[in-house]
PDB file of C-alpha atoms and ligand atoms in Angstrom:
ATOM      1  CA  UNK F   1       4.689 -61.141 -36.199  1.00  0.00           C
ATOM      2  CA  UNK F   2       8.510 -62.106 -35.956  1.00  0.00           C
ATOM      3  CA  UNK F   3       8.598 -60.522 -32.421  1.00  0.00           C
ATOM      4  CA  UNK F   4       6.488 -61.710 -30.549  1.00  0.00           C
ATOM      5  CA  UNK F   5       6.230 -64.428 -28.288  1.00  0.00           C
ATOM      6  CA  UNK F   6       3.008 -65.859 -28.322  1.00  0.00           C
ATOM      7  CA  UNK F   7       3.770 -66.118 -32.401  1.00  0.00           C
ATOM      8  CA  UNK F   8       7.014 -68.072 -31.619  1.00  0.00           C
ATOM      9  CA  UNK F   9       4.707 -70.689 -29.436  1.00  0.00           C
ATOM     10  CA  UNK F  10       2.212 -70.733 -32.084  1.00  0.00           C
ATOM     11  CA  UNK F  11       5.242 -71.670 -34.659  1.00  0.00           C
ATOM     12  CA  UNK F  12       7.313 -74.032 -31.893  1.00  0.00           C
ATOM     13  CA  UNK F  13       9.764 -71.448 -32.155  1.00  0.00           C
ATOM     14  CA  UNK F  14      10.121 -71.445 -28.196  1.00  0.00           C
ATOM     15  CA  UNK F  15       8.852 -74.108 -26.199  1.00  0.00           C
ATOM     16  CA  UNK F  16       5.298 -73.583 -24.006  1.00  0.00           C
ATOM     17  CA  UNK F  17       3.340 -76.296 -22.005  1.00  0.00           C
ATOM     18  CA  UNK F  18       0.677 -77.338 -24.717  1.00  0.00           C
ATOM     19  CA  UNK F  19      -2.529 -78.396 -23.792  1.00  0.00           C
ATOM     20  CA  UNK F  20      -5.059 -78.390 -26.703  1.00  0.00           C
ATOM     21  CA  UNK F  21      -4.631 -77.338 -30.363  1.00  0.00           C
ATOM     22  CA  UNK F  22      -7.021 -77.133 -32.847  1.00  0.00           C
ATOM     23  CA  UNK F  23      -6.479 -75.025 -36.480  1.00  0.00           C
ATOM     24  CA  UNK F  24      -6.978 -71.668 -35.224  1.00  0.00           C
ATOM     25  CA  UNK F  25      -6.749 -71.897 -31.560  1.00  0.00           C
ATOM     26  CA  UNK F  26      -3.647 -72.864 -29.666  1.00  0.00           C
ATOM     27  CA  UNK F  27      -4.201 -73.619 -25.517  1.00  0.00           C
ATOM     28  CA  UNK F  28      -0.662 -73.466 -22.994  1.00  0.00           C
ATOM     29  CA  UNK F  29       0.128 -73.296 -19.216  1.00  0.00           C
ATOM     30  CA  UNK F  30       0.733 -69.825 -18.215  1.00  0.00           C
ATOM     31  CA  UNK F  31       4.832 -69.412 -17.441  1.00  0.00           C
ATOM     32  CA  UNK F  32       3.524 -67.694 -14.024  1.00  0.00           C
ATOM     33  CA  UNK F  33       0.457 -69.283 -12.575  1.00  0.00           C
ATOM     34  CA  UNK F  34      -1.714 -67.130 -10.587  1.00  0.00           C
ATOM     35  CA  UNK F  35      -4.019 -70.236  -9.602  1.00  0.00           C
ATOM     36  CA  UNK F  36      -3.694 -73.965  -9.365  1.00  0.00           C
ATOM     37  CA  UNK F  37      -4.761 -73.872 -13.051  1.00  0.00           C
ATOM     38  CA  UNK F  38      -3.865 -71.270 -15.163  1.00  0.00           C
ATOM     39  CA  UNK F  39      -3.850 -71.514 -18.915  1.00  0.00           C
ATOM     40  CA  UNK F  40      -3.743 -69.190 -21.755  1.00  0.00           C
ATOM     41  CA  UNK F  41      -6.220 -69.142 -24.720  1.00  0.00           C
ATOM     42  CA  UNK F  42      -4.706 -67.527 -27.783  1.00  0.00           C
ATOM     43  CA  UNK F  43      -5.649 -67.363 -31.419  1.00  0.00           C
ATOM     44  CA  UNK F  44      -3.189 -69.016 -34.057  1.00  0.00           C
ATOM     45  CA  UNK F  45      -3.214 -65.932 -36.050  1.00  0.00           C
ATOM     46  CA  UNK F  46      -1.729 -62.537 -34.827  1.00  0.00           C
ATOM     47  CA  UNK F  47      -4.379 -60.115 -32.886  1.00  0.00           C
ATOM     48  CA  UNK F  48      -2.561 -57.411 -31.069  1.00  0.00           C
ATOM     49  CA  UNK F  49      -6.388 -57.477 -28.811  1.00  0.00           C
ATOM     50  CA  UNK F  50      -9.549 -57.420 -28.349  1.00  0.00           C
ATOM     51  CA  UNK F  51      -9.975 -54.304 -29.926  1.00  0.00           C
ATOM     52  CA  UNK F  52      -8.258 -55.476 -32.834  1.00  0.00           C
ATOM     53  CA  UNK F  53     -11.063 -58.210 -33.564  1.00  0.00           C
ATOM     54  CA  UNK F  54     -13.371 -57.647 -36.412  1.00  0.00           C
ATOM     55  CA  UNK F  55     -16.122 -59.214 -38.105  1.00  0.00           C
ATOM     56  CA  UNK F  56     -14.289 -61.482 -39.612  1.00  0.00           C
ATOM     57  CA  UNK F  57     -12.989 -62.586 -36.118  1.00  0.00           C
ATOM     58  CA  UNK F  58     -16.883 -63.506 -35.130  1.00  0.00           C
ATOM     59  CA  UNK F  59     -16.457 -67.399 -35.487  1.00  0.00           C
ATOM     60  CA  UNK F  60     -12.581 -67.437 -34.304  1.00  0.00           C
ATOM     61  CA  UNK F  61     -14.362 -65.998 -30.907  1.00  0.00           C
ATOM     62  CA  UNK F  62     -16.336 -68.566 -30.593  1.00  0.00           C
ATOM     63  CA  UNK F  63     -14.126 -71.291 -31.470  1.00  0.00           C
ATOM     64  CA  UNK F  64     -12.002 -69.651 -28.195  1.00  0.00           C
ATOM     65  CA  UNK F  65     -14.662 -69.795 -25.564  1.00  0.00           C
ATOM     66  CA  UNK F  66     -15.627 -73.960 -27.260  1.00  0.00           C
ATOM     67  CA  UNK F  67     -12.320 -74.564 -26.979  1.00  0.00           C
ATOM     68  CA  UNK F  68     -12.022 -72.849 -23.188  1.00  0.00           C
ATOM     69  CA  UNK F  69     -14.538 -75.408 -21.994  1.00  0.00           C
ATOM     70  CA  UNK F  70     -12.582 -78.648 -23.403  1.00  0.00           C
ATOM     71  CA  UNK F  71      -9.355 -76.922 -21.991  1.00  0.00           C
ATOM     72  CA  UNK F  72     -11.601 -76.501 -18.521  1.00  0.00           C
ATOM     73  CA  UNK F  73     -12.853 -80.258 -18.834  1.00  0.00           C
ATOM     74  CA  UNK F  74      -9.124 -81.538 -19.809  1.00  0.00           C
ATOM     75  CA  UNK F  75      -7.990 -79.643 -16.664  1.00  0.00           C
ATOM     76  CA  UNK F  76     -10.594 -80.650 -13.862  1.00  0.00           C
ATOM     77  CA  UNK F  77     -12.347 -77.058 -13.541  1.00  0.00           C
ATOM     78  CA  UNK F  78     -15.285 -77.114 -15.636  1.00  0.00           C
ATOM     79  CA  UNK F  79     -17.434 -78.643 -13.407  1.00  0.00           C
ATOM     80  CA  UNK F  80     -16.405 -76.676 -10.095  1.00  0.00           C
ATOM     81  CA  UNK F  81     -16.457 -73.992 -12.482  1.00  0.00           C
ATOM     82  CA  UNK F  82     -13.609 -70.899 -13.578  1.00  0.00           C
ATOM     83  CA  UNK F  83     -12.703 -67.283 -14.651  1.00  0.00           C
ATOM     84  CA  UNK F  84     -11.927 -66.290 -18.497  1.00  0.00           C
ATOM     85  CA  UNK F  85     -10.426 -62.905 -18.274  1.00  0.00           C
ATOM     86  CA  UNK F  86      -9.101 -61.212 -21.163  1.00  0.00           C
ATOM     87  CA  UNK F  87      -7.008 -58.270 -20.419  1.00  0.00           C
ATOM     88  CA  UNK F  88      -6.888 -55.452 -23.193  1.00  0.00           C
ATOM     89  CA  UNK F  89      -4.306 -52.706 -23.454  1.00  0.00           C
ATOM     90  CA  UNK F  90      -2.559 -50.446 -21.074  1.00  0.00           C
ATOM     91  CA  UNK F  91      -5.170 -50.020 -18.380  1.00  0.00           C
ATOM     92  CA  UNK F  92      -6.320 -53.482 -18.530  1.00  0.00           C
ATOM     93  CA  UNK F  93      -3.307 -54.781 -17.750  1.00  0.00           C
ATOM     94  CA  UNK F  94      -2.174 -56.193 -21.090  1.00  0.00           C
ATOM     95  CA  UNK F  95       1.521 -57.129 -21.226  1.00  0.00           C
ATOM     96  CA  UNK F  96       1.716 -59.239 -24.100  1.00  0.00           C
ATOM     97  CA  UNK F  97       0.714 -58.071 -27.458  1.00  0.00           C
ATOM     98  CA  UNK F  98      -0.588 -60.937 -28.889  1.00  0.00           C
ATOM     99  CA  UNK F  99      -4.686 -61.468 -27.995  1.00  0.00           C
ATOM    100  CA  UNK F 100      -5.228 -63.986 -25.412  1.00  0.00           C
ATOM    101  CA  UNK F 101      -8.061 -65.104 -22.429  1.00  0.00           C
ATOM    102  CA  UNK F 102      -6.227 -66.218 -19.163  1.00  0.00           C
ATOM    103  CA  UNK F 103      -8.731 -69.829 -18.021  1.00  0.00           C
ATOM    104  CA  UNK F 104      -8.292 -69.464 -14.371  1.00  0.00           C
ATOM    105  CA  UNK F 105      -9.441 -72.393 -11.783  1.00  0.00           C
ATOM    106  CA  UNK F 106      -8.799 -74.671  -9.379  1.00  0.00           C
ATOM    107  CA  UNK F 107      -9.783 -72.775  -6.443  1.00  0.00           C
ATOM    108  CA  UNK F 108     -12.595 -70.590  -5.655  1.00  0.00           C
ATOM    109  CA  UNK F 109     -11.697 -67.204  -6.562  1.00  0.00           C
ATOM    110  CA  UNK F 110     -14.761 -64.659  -5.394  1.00  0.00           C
ATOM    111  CA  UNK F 111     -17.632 -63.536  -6.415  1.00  0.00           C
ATOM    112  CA  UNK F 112     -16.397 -60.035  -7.541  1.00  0.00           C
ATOM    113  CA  UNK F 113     -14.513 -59.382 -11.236  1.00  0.00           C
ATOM    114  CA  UNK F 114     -10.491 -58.947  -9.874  1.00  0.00           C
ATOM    115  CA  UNK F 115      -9.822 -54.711 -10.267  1.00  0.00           C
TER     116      UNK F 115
HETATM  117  P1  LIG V   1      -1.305 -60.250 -19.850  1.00  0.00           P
HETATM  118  O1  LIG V   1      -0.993 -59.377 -18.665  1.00  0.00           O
HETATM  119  O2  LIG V   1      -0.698 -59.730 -21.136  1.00  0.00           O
HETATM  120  O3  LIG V   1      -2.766 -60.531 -19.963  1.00  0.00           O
HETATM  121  O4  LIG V   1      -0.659 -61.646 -19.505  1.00  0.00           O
HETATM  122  C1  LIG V   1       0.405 -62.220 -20.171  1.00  0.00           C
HETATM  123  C2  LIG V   1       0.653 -63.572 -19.548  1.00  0.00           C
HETATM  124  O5  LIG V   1       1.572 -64.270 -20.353  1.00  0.00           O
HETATM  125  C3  LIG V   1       1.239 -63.506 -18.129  1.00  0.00           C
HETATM  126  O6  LIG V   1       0.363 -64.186 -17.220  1.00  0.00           O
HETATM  127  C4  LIG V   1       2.588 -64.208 -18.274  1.00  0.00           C
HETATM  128  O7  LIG V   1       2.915 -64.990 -17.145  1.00  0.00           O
HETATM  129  C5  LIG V   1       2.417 -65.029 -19.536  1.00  0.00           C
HETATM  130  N1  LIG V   1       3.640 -65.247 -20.300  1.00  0.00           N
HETATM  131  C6  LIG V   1       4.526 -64.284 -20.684  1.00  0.00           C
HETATM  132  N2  LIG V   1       5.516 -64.832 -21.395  1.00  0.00           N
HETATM  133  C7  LIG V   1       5.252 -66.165 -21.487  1.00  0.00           C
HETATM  134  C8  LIG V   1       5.928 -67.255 -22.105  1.00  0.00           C
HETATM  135  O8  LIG V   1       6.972 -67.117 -22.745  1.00  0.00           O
HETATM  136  N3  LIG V   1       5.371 -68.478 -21.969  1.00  0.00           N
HETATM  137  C9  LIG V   1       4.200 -68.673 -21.283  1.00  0.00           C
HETATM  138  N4  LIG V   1       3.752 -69.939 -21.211  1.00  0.00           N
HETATM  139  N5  LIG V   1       3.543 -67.671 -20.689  1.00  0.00           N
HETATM  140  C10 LIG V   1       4.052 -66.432 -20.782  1.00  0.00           C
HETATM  141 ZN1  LIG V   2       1.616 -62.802 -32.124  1.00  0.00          ZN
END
């Protein structure tokens, strides 16, 4: 997708804060933290989100959430612990278009899902 942003990362296009990379997963510092660790999962290959996935997706979902916990270790959380959020479409607050899981840490952050 020529237009959008998280495609431009992907292809260096515009710079981003890389901190893992593997062949279909790409891992970078959210522009706007929300916590003292706040990183953005995203597959290589477009998805608009989650509802886009199919079954072809099944192992490129998995390879996410592996890759969420090196992220997590790389970053100091994984053994206090963190929050993978995905947020899909309009109501679910989805701003960009391009599927992604915010890795959220560093601080405790409640025991209730954020609404
Ligand atoms: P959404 O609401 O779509 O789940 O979240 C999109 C996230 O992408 C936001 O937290 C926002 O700060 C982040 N973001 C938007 N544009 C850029 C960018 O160009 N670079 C980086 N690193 N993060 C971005
Ligand atoms: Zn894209």
């Amino acid at each position: 997708m020529s237009d959008c942003i998280f495609c431009k990362i992907v292809n260096k296009e515009i710079p981003a804060e890389i901190v893992y990379e593997d062949d279909q997963v790409m891992a970078f510092k959210d522009i706007n933290p929300v916590t003292p660790v706040h990183i953005l999962l995203i597959p290589k290959k477009h998805i608009s989100d989650l509802t886009a996935i199919t079954e072809e997706d099944k192992e490129l979902i998995g390879q996410i959430h592996i890759a969420a916990v090196k992220v997590a270790e790389k970053m100091g959380v994984a053994e206090d612990g963190f929050r993978l959020v995905n947020n899909c479409k309009e109501h679910g607050g989805q701003v960009v278009f391009h599927l992604h899981f915010h890795l959220l840490g560093g601080k405790h952050l409640g025991t209730k899902p954020p609404a």
